[in-house]
């Protein structure tokens, strides 16, 4: 964006300042100006790993559901309810951790979530 030449005395007039403040950017302009660097690659990698783990959980539920249905002599409705409870738990957990993170900070809660998950992985 070309800047207008300043008037004598080094002060910008009110009209020039209003013209500069009215400059707007579209989302495409902002993305193009920010570029694509290491941070974006890191975020894309983390999001990819999260998506892969979610897909693996869905696939695991599709294999475990029929086995549980046969082993516990469940109806199709009961088996689908067991699968649905997993997603209800995810919904409640995501909302709860979001509220906790907003109140106490995301970095602090990320560490406590990691410790909590690590602790759960060692318990029988």
GROMACS .gro file of N, CA, C and O in nm:
model
  496
    1UNK      N    1   0.085  -0.116   0.000
    1UNK     CA    2   0.000   0.000   0.000
    1UNK      C    3   0.090   0.123   0.000
    1UNK      O    4   0.180   0.136   0.083
    2UNK      N    5   0.069   0.211  -0.092
    2UNK     CA    6   0.150   0.333  -0.101
    2UNK      C    7   0.104   0.432   0.002
    2UNK      O    8  -0.014   0.456   0.020
    3UNK      N    9   0.201   0.487   0.070
    3UNK     CA   10   0.172   0.586   0.171
    3UNK      C   11   0.179   0.726   0.111
    3UNK      O   12   0.273   0.757   0.038
    4UNK      N   13   0.081   0.808   0.138
    4UNK     CA   14   0.085   0.944   0.081
    4UNK      C   15   0.199   1.024   0.144
    4UNK      O   16   0.238   1.000   0.257
    5UNK      N   17   0.249   1.115   0.065
    5UNK     CA   18   0.355   1.201   0.115
    5UNK      C   19   0.300   1.289   0.226
    5UNK      O   20   0.187   1.336   0.221
    6UNK      N   21   0.381   1.306   0.330
    6UNK     CA   22   0.334   1.387   0.442
    6UNK      C   23   0.341   1.535   0.406
    6UNK      O   24   0.428   1.579   0.335
    7UNK      N   25   0.246   1.611   0.455
    7UNK     CA   26   0.245   1.755   0.427
    7UNK      C   27   0.360   1.823   0.501
    7UNK      O   28   0.422   1.764   0.587
    8UNK      N   29   0.383   1.946   0.468
    8UNK     CA   30   0.491   2.019   0.535
    8UNK      C   31   0.470   2.020   0.687
    8UNK      O   32   0.358   2.027   0.735
    9UNK      N   33   0.578   2.004   0.758
    9UNK     CA   34   0.569   2.003   0.904
    9UNK      C   35   0.566   1.862   0.959
    9UNK      O   36   0.570   1.841   1.079
   10UNK      N   37   0.559   1.760   0.873
   10UNK     CA   38   0.564   1.622   0.917
   10UNK      C   39   0.435   1.567   0.975
   10UNK      O   40   0.432   1.459   1.029
   11UNK      N   41   0.325   1.638   0.966
   11UNK     CA   42   0.198   1.591   1.021
   11UNK      C   43   0.107   1.545   0.908
   11UNK      O   44   0.100   1.609   0.804
   12UNK      N   45   0.036   1.433   0.932
   12UNK     CA   46  -0.061   1.387   0.835
   12UNK      C   47  -0.194   1.456   0.861
   12UNK      O   48  -0.233   1.479   0.974
   13UNK      N   49  -0.260   1.489   0.756
   13UNK     CA   50  -0.391   1.552   0.774
   13UNK      C   51  -0.494   1.447   0.813
   13UNK      O   52  -0.473   1.327   0.800
   14UNK      N   53  -0.608   1.491   0.861
   14UNK     CA   54  -0.715   1.401   0.905
   14UNK      C   55  -0.766   1.319   0.788
   14UNK      O   56  -0.793   1.200   0.802
   15UNK      N   57  -0.775   1.378   0.669
   15UNK     CA   58  -0.825   1.304   0.553
   15UNK      C   59  -0.731   1.189   0.519
   15UNK      O   60  -0.776   1.079   0.485
   16UNK      N   61  -0.602   1.211   0.527
   16UNK     CA   62  -0.506   1.105   0.494
   16UNK      C   63  -0.515   0.992   0.596
   16UNK      O   64  -0.506   0.875   0.561
   17UNK      N   65  -0.533   1.025   0.722
   17UNK     CA   66  -0.543   0.922   0.825
   17UNK      C   67  -0.670   0.840   0.807
   17UNK      O   68  -0.670   0.718   0.824
   18UNK      N   69  -0.780   0.903   0.768
   18UNK     CA   70  -0.904   0.830   0.746
   18UNK      C   71  -0.892   0.736   0.628
   18UNK      O   72  -0.945   0.626   0.629
   19UNK      N   73  -0.820   0.776   0.522
   19UNK     CA   74  -0.799   0.690   0.407
   19UNK      C   75  -0.720   0.565   0.446
   19UNK      O   76  -0.750   0.455   0.402
   20UNK      N   77  -0.619   0.579   0.529
   20UNK     CA   78  -0.539   0.465   0.571
   20UNK      C   79  -0.618   0.371   0.661
   20UNK      O   80  -0.603   0.250   0.654
   21UNK      N   81  -0.704   0.424   0.745
   21UNK     CA   82  -0.782   0.340   0.835
   21UNK      C   83  -0.892   0.265   0.761
   21UNK      O   84  -0.936   0.161   0.806
   22UNK      N   85  -0.934   0.313   0.648
   22UNK     CA   86  -1.042   0.247   0.576
   22UNK      C   87  -0.991   0.133   0.488
   22UNK      O   88  -1.070   0.065   0.426
   23UNK      N   89  -0.859   0.110   0.482
   23UNK     CA   90  -0.806   0.000   0.403
   23UNK      C   91  -0.848  -0.131   0.468
   23UNK      O   92  -0.832  -0.151   0.588
   24UNK      N   93  -0.905  -0.221   0.390
   24UNK     CA   94  -0.950  -0.349   0.443
   24UNK      C   95  -0.880  -0.461   0.368
   24UNK      O   96  -0.834  -0.444   0.256
   25UNK      N   97  -0.872  -0.575   0.435
   25UNK     CA   98  -0.813  -0.694   0.377
   25UNK      C   99  -0.918  -0.803   0.370
   25UNK      O  100  -1.000  -0.818   0.460
   26UNK      N  101  -0.913  -0.881   0.267
   26UNK     CA  102  -0.998  -0.999   0.261
   26UNK      C  103  -0.924  -1.114   0.329
   26UNK      O  104  -0.805  -1.103   0.361
   27UNK      N  105  -0.993  -1.224   0.351
   27UNK     CA  106  -0.929  -1.340   0.413
   27UNK      C  107  -0.817  -1.392   0.325
   27UNK      O  108  -0.709  -1.428   0.372
   28UNK      N  109  -0.839  -1.393   0.195
   28UNK     CA  110  -0.736  -1.439   0.102
   28UNK      C  111  -0.611  -1.351   0.111
   28UNK      O  112  -0.499  -1.402   0.109
   29UNK      N  113  -0.631  -1.219   0.118
   29UNK     CA  114  -0.517  -1.127   0.130
   29UNK      C  115  -0.439  -1.153   0.258
   29UNK      O  116  -0.315  -1.154   0.258
   30UNK      N  117  -0.510  -1.175   0.368
   30UNK     CA  118  -0.442  -1.200   0.495
   30UNK      C  119  -0.365  -1.330   0.491
   30UNK      O  120  -0.252  -1.338   0.541
   31UNK      N  121  -0.423  -1.435   0.432
   31UNK     CA  122  -0.352  -1.563   0.423
   31UNK      C  123  -0.231  -1.554   0.333
   31UNK      O  124  -0.125  -1.612   0.363
   32UNK      N  125  -0.244  -1.483   0.222
   32UNK     CA  126  -0.130  -1.467   0.133
   32UNK      C  127  -0.018  -1.386   0.197
   32UNK      O  128   0.099  -1.414   0.177
   33UNK      N  129  -0.053  -1.285   0.274
   33UNK     CA  130   0.050  -1.202   0.336
   33UNK      C  131   0.120  -1.274   0.452
   33UNK      O  132   0.236  -1.248   0.479
   34UNK      N  133   0.049  -1.366   0.518
   34UNK     CA  134   0.113  -1.437   0.630
   34UNK      C  135   0.205  -1.548   0.582
   34UNK      O  136   0.299  -1.584   0.651
   35UNK      N  137   0.179  -1.606   0.467
   35UNK     CA  138   0.266  -1.710   0.414
   35UNK      C  139   0.240  -1.847   0.475
   35UNK      O  140   0.148  -1.866   0.555
   36UNK      N  141   0.323  -1.943   0.438
   36UNK     CA  142   0.310  -2.081   0.485
   36UNK      C  143   0.448  -2.125   0.529
   36UNK      O  144   0.537  -2.146   0.448
   37UNK      N  145   0.467  -2.138   0.659
   37UNK     CA  146   0.599  -2.170   0.712
   37UNK      C  147   0.598  -2.291   0.803
   37UNK      O  148   0.509  -2.376   0.796
   38UNK      N  149   0.697  -2.298   0.890
   38UNK     CA  150   0.713  -2.413   0.980
   38UNK      C  151   0.596  -2.426   1.077
   38UNK      O  152   0.554  -2.537   1.109
   39UNK      N  153   0.545  -2.315   1.125
   39UNK     CA  154   0.434  -2.320   1.219
   39UNK      C  155   0.310  -2.382   1.155
   39UNK      O  156   0.243  -2.467   1.215
   40UNK      N  157   0.280  -2.344   1.032
   40UNK     CA  158   0.164  -2.399   0.964
   40UNK      C  159   0.183  -2.549   0.937
   40UNK      O  160   0.088  -2.627   0.946
   41UNK      N  161   0.305  -2.591   0.905
   41UNK     CA  162   0.333  -2.733   0.884
   41UNK      C  163   0.313  -2.809   1.015
   41UNK      O  164   0.256  -2.918   1.017
   42UNK      N  165   0.357  -2.751   1.126
   42UNK     CA  166   0.341  -2.815   1.257
   42UNK      C  167   0.193  -2.828   1.293
   42UNK      O  168   0.149  -2.936   1.336
   43UNK      N  169   0.115  -2.724   1.274
   43UNK     CA  170  -0.028  -2.729   1.304
   43UNK      C  171  -0.097  -2.831   1.214
   43UNK      O  172  -0.182  -2.909   1.260
   44UNK      N  173  -0.062  -2.833   1.087
   44UNK     CA  174  -0.120  -2.930   0.995
   44UNK      C  175  -0.085  -3.073   1.035
   44UNK      O  176  -0.169  -3.163   1.027
   45UNK      N  177   0.037  -3.095   1.082
   45UNK     CA  178   0.078  -3.228   1.128
   45UNK      C  179  -0.001  -3.271   1.250
   45UNK      O  180  -0.048  -3.385   1.257
   46UNK      N  181  -0.013  -3.183   1.350
   46UNK     CA  182  -0.090  -3.216   1.469
   46UNK      C  183  -0.237  -3.244   1.436
   46UNK      O  184  -0.297  -3.337   1.490
   47UNK      N  185  -0.294  -3.164   1.349
   47UNK     CA  186  -0.433  -3.186   1.310
   47UNK      C  187  -0.448  -3.318   1.235
   47UNK      O  188  -0.547  -3.390   1.253
   48UNK      N  189  -0.349  -3.353   1.154
   48UNK     CA  190  -0.353  -3.480   1.083
   48UNK      C  191  -0.347  -3.599   1.176
   48UNK      O  192  -0.419  -3.698   1.159
   49UNK      N  193  -0.261  -3.591   1.277
   49UNK     CA  194  -0.251  -3.700   1.375
   49UNK      C  195  -0.381  -3.714   1.453
   49UNK      O  196  -0.428  -3.825   1.478
   50UNK      N  197  -0.442  -3.603   1.489
   50UNK     CA  198  -0.570  -3.608   1.560
   50UNK      C  199  -0.678  -3.669   1.472
   50UNK      O  200  -0.759  -3.750   1.520
   51UNK      N  201  -0.681  -3.635   1.345
   51UNK     CA  202  -0.779  -3.691   1.254
   51UNK      C  203  -0.758  -3.840   1.234
   51UNK      O  204  -0.855  -3.918   1.231
   52UNK      N  205  -0.633  -3.883   1.224
   52UNK     CA  206  -0.603  -4.025   1.210
   52UNK      C  207  -0.646  -4.103   1.333
   52UNK      O  208  -0.706  -4.210   1.323
   53UNK      N  209  -0.620  -4.048   1.452
   53UNK     CA  210  -0.660  -4.119   1.574
   53UNK      C  211  -0.812  -4.127   1.586
   53UNK      O  212  -0.865  -4.229   1.632
   54UNK      N  213  -0.881  -4.025   1.545
   54UNK     CA  214  -1.028  -4.028   1.548
   54UNK      C  215  -1.082  -4.131   1.449
   54UNK      O  216  -1.176  -4.204   1.480
   55UNK      N  217  -1.021  -4.140   1.332
   55UNK     CA  218  -1.063  -4.240   1.233
   55UNK      C  219  -1.036  -4.381   1.284
   55UNK      O  220  -1.117  -4.472   1.263
   56UNK      N  221  -0.924  -4.400   1.354
   56UNK     CA  222  -0.893  -4.531   1.409
   56UNK      C  223  -0.994  -4.570   1.517
   56UNK      O  224  -1.033  -4.687   1.528
   57UNK      N  225  -1.037  -4.475   1.597
   57UNK     CA  226  -1.137  -4.503   1.699
   57UNK      C  227  -1.269  -4.544   1.636
   57UNK      O  228  -1.334  -4.640   1.682
   58UNK      N  229  -1.309  -4.476   1.531
   58UNK     CA  230  -1.433  -4.513   1.462
   58UNK      C  231  -1.423  -4.653   1.405
   58UNK      O  232  -1.517  -4.733   1.414
   59UNK      N  233  -1.308  -4.684   1.346
   59UNK     CA  234  -1.290  -4.817   1.289
   59UNK      C  235  -1.289  -4.924   1.398
   59UNK      O  236  -1.348  -5.030   1.383
   60UNK      N  237  -1.226  -4.893   1.511
   60UNK     CA  238  -1.223  -4.987   1.622
   60UNK      C  239  -1.364  -5.015   1.675
   60UNK      O  240  -1.398  -5.130   1.704
   61UNK      N  241  -1.445  -4.910   1.685
   61UNK     CA  242  -1.582  -4.929   1.732
   61UNK      C  243  -1.662  -5.018   1.636
   61UNK      O  244  -1.746  -5.098   1.679
   62UNK      N  245  -1.635  -5.006   1.507
   62UNK     CA  246  -1.709  -5.089   1.412
   62UNK      C  247  -1.669  -5.235   1.421
   62UNK      O  248  -1.748  -5.324   1.388
   63UNK      N  249  -1.547  -5.265   1.465
   63UNK     CA  250  -1.505  -5.404   1.483
   63UNK      C  251  -1.545  -5.460   1.620
   63UNK      O  252  -1.582  -5.576   1.631
   64UNK      N  253  -1.534  -5.379   1.723
   64UNK     CA  254  -1.561  -5.425   1.858
   64UNK      C  255  -1.711  -5.439   1.884
   64UNK      O  256  -1.753  -5.530   1.956
   65UNK      N  257  -1.793  -5.356   1.824
   65UNK     CA  258  -1.937  -5.358   1.847
   65UNK      C  259  -2.002  -5.493   1.823
   65UNK      O  260  -2.069  -5.547   1.912
   66UNK      N  261  -1.984  -5.553   1.706
   66UNK     CA  262  -2.045  -5.684   1.683
   66UNK      C  263  -1.990  -5.794   1.775
   66UNK      O  264  -2.064  -5.883   1.816
   67UNK      N  265  -1.862  -5.785   1.810
   67UNK     CA  266  -1.805  -5.885   1.901
   67UNK      C  267  -1.867  -5.874   2.040
   67UNK      O  268  -1.900  -5.975   2.103
   68UNK      N  269  -1.884  -5.751   2.088
   68UNK     CA  270  -1.947  -5.729   2.218
   68UNK      C  271  -2.093  -5.775   2.214
   68UNK      O  272  -2.143  -5.834   2.310
   69UNK      N  273  -2.159  -5.751   2.102
   69UNK     CA  274  -2.298  -5.791   2.089
   69UNK      C  275  -2.313  -5.943   2.101
   69UNK      O  276  -2.403  -5.992   2.169
   70UNK      N  277  -2.224  -6.017   2.038
   70UNK     CA  278  -2.230  -6.163   2.048
   70UNK      C  279  -2.190  -6.213   2.187
   70UNK      O  280  -2.252  -6.304   2.242
   71UNK      N  281  -2.085  -6.155   2.243
   71UNK     CA  282  -2.033  -6.201   2.372
   71UNK      C  283  -2.132  -6.174   2.486
   71UNK      O  284  -2.148  -6.256   2.575
   72UNK      N  285  -2.198  -6.059   2.484
   72UNK     CA  286  -2.288  -6.022   2.593
   72UNK      C  287  -2.435  -6.049   2.561
   72UNK      O  288  -2.523  -6.010   2.637
   73UNK      N  289  -2.463  -6.109   2.446
   73UNK     CA  290  -2.600  -6.138   2.402
   73UNK      C  291  -2.687  -6.012   2.402
   73UNK      O  292  -2.794  -6.007   2.463
   74UNK      N  293  -2.640  -5.909   2.335
   74UNK     CA  294  -2.712  -5.781   2.328
   74UNK      C  295  -2.796  -5.774   2.201
   74UNK      O  296  -2.765  -5.838   2.100
   75UNK      N  297  -2.899  -5.693   2.207
   75UNK     CA  298  -2.976  -5.664   2.086
   75UNK      C  299  -2.900  -5.559   2.005
   75UNK      O  300  -2.804  -5.497   2.053
   76UNK      N  301  -2.942  -5.541   1.881
   76UNK     CA  302  -2.877  -5.441   1.796
   76UNK      C  303  -2.892  -5.301   1.856
   76UNK      O  304  -2.800  -5.218   1.847
   77UNK      N  305  -3.006  -5.274   1.917
   77UNK     CA  306  -3.031  -5.144   1.979
   77UNK      C  307  -2.935  -5.121   2.095
   77UNK      O  308  -2.878  -5.012   2.110
   78UNK      N  309  -2.915  -5.222   2.179
   78UNK     CA  310  -2.824  -5.209   2.293
   78UNK      C  311  -2.680  -5.189   2.247
   78UNK      O  312  -2.605  -5.110   2.304
   79UNK      N  313  -2.642  -5.259   2.143
   79UNK     CA  314  -2.505  -5.245   2.090
   79UNK      C  315  -2.483  -5.105   2.033
   79UNK      O  316  -2.378  -5.044   2.052
   80UNK      N  317  -2.584  -5.051   1.965
   80UNK     CA  318  -2.570  -4.915   1.912
   80UNK      C  319  -2.567  -4.811   2.024
   80UNK      O  320  -2.501  -4.708   2.012
   81UNK      N  321  -2.636  -4.838   2.134
   81UNK     CA  322  -2.631  -4.747   2.248
   81UNK      C  323  -2.491  -4.745   2.311
   81UNK      O  324  -2.442  -4.639   2.352
   82UNK      N  325  -2.426  -4.860   2.319
   82UNK     CA  326  -2.290  -4.866   2.372
   82UNK      C  327  -2.197  -4.781   2.285
   82UNK      O  328  -2.113  -4.706   2.335
   83UNK      N  329  -2.212  -4.792   2.155
   83UNK     CA  330  -2.129  -4.712   2.064
   83UNK      C  331  -2.161  -4.564   2.078
   83UNK      O  332  -2.070  -4.480   2.076
   84UNK      N  333  -2.288  -4.530   2.097
   84UNK     CA  334  -2.327  -4.389   2.110
   84UNK      C  335  -2.275  -4.326   2.239
   84UNK      O  336  -2.243  -4.207   2.241
   85UNK      N  337  -2.264  -4.404   2.344
   85UNK     CA  338  -2.217  -4.351   2.472
   85UNK      C  339  -2.073  -4.299   2.458
   85UNK      O  340  -2.036  -4.201   2.523
   86UNK      N  341  -1.994  -4.363   2.373
   86UNK     CA  342  -1.857  -4.316   2.351
   86UNK      C  343  -1.858  -4.172   2.300
   86UNK      O  344  -1.782  -4.087   2.347
   87UNK      N  345  -1.946  -4.144   2.207
   87UNK     CA  346  -1.951  -4.009   2.150
   87UNK      C  347  -2.012  -3.907   2.245
   87UNK      O  348  -1.973  -3.790   2.245
   88UNK      N  349  -2.105  -3.950   2.328
   88UNK     CA  350  -2.159  -3.861   2.430
   88UNK      C  351  -2.048  -3.824   2.530
   88UNK      O  352  -2.036  -3.709   2.571
   89UNK      N  353  -1.965  -3.923   2.566
   89UNK     CA  354  -1.852  -3.896   2.654
   89UNK      C  355  -1.753  -3.799   2.593
   89UNK      O  356  -1.700  -3.711   2.661
   90UNK      N  357  -1.728  -3.813   2.463
   90UNK     CA  358  -1.639  -3.719   2.394
   90UNK      C  359  -1.698  -3.578   2.396
   90UNK      O  360  -1.625  -3.480   2.414
   91UNK      N  361  -1.826  -3.567   2.375
   91UNK     CA  362  -1.893  -3.437   2.375
   91UNK      C  363  -1.883  -3.370   2.512
   91UNK      O  364  -1.845  -3.253   2.523
   92UNK      N  365  -1.913  -3.445   2.616
   92UNK     CA  366  -1.905  -3.390   2.752
   92UNK      C  367  -1.761  -3.354   2.788
   92UNK      O  368  -1.735  -3.248   2.845
   93UNK      N  369  -1.667  -3.442   2.753
   93UNK     CA  370  -1.527  -3.416   2.782
   93UNK      C  371  -1.472  -3.295   2.709
   93UNK      O  372  -1.400  -3.213   2.767
   94UNK      N  373  -1.507  -3.280   2.582
   94UNK     CA  374  -1.458  -3.166   2.505
   94UNK      C  375  -1.512  -3.035   2.562
   94UNK      O  376  -1.438  -2.937   2.575
   95UNK      N  377  -1.640  -3.034   2.596
   95UNK     CA  378  -1.698  -2.913   2.654
   95UNK      C  379  -1.634  -2.882   2.789
   95UNK      O  380  -1.598  -2.767   2.817
   96UNK      N  381  -1.620  -2.984   2.873
   96UNK     CA  382  -1.565  -2.962   3.008
   96UNK      C  383  -1.421  -2.912   3.002
   96UNK      O  384  -1.385  -2.816   3.071
   97UNK      N  385  -1.337  -2.975   2.919
   97UNK     CA  386  -1.198  -2.931   2.910
   97UNK      C  387  -1.189  -2.793   2.846
   97UNK      O  388  -1.098  -2.716   2.876
   98UNK      N  389  -1.283  -2.759   2.759
   98UNK     CA  390  -1.284  -2.624   2.702
   98UNK      C  391  -1.311  -2.519   2.807
   98UNK      O  392  -1.245  -2.414   2.812
   99UNK      N  393  -1.408  -2.545   2.895
   99UNK     CA  394  -1.439  -2.450   3.003
   99UNK      C  395  -1.321  -2.439   3.098
   99UNK      O  396  -1.282  -2.329   3.139
  100UNK      N  397  -1.261  -2.552   3.135
  100UNK     CA  398  -1.146  -2.550   3.226
  100UNK      C  399  -1.029  -2.475   3.163
  100UNK      O  400  -0.963  -2.394   3.229
  101UNK      N  401  -1.005  -2.499   3.035
  101UNK     CA  402  -0.894  -2.430   2.967
  101UNK      C  403  -0.919  -2.281   2.956
  101UNK      O  404  -0.826  -2.201   2.969
  102UNK      N  405  -1.043  -2.241   2.933
  102UNK     CA  406  -1.074  -2.098   2.926
  102UNK      C  407  -1.053  -2.030   3.061
  102UNK      O  408  -1.012  -1.915   3.067
  103UNK      N  409  -1.083  -2.101   3.170
  103UNK     CA  410  -1.070  -2.042   3.302
  103UNK      C  411  -0.927  -2.043   3.356
  103UNK      O  412  -0.887  -1.950   3.425
  104UNK      N  413  -0.851  -2.147   3.327
  104UNK     CA  414  -0.719  -2.162   3.388
  104UNK      C  415  -0.604  -2.153   3.289
  104UNK      O  416  -0.489  -2.151   3.331
  105UNK      N  417  -0.629  -2.152   3.162
  105UNK     CA  418  -0.522  -2.142   3.063
  105UNK      C  419  -0.501  -2.274   2.993
  105UNK      O  420  -0.507  -2.380   3.053
  106UNK      N  421  -0.475  -2.266   2.865
  106UNK     CA  422  -0.463  -2.388   2.784
  106UNK      C  423  -0.333  -2.462   2.810
  106UNK      O  424  -0.330  -2.584   2.811
  107UNK      N  425  -0.224  -2.394   2.831
  107UNK     CA  426  -0.097  -2.462   2.852
  107UNK      C  427  -0.100  -2.540   2.983
  107UNK      O  428  -0.061  -2.656   2.989
  108UNK      N  429  -0.148  -2.479   3.089
  108UNK     CA  430  -0.154  -2.545   3.219
  108UNK      C  431  -0.246  -2.667   3.213
  108UNK      O  432  -0.214  -2.773   3.265
  109UNK      N  433  -0.361  -2.653   3.149
  109UNK     CA  434  -0.455  -2.765   3.141
  109UNK      C  435  -0.406  -2.872   3.045
  109UNK      O  436  -0.438  -2.988   3.061
  110UNK      N  437  -0.329  -2.834   2.945
  110UNK     CA  438  -0.271  -2.934   2.855
  110UNK      C  439  -0.176  -3.026   2.930
  110UNK      O  440  -0.175  -3.147   2.910
  111UNK      N  441  -0.098  -2.968   3.020
  111UNK     CA  442  -0.006  -3.048   3.101
  111UNK      C  443  -0.084  -3.139   3.196
  111UNK      O  444  -0.054  -3.258   3.210
  112UNK      N  445  -0.189  -3.087   3.261
  112UNK     CA  446  -0.266  -3.170   3.353
  112UNK      C  447  -0.343  -3.278   3.278
  112UNK      O  448  -0.357  -3.390   3.327
  113UNK      N  449  -0.390  -3.249   3.158
  113UNK     CA  450  -0.459  -3.349   3.077
  113UNK      C  451  -0.361  -3.460   3.038
  113UNK      O  452  -0.394  -3.578   3.044
  114UNK      N  453  -0.239  -3.422   3.001
  114UNK     CA  454  -0.138  -3.521   2.966
  114UNK      C  455  -0.108  -3.611   3.086
  114UNK      O  456  -0.102  -3.732   3.074
  115UNK      N  457  -0.092  -3.552   3.203
  115UNK     CA  458  -0.064  -3.630   3.324
  115UNK      C  459  -0.181  -3.721   3.357
  115UNK      O  460  -0.162  -3.837   3.396
  116UNK      N  461  -0.304  -3.671   3.341
  116UNK     CA  462  -0.423  -3.750   3.370
  116UNK      C  463  -0.432  -3.869   3.274
  116UNK      O  464  -0.460  -3.982   3.317
  117UNK      N  465  -0.407  -3.847   3.146
  117UNK     CA  466  -0.414  -3.956   3.049
  117UNK      C  467  -0.301  -4.055   3.072
  117UNK      O  468  -0.320  -4.176   3.058
  118UNK      N  469  -0.184  -4.006   3.109
  118UNK     CA  470  -0.073  -4.095   3.137
  118UNK      C  471  -0.103  -4.180   3.260
  118UNK      O  472  -0.073  -4.299   3.263
  119UNK      N  473  -0.163  -4.120   3.361
  119UNK     CA  474  -0.200  -4.192   3.482
  119UNK      C  475  -0.303  -4.301   3.451
  119UNK      O  476  -0.293  -4.413   3.501
  120UNK      N  477  -0.399  -4.269   3.367
  120UNK     CA  478  -0.502  -4.367   3.331
  120UNK      C  479  -0.444  -4.481   3.251
  120UNK      O  480  -0.495  -4.592   3.257
  121UNK      N  481  -0.339  -4.457   3.175
  121UNK     CA  482  -0.283  -4.565   3.093
  121UNK      C  483  -0.210  -4.668   3.178
  121UNK      O  484  -0.192  -4.781   3.135
  122UNK      N  485  -0.169  -4.632   3.301
  122UNK     CA  486  -0.098  -4.726   3.387
  122UNK      C  487  -0.190  -4.801   3.482
  122UNK      O  488  -0.149  -4.900   3.540
  123UNK      N  489  -0.314  -4.756   3.497
  123UNK     CA  490  -0.404  -4.824   3.589
  123UNK      C  491  -0.469  -4.942   3.519
  123UNK      O  492  -0.497  -4.936   3.400
  124UNK      N  493  -0.494  -5.051   3.593
  124UNK     CA  494  -0.554  -5.169   3.529
  124UNK      C  495  -0.703  -5.149   3.504
  124UNK      O  496  -0.773  -5.075   3.557
   0.00000   0.00000   0.00000
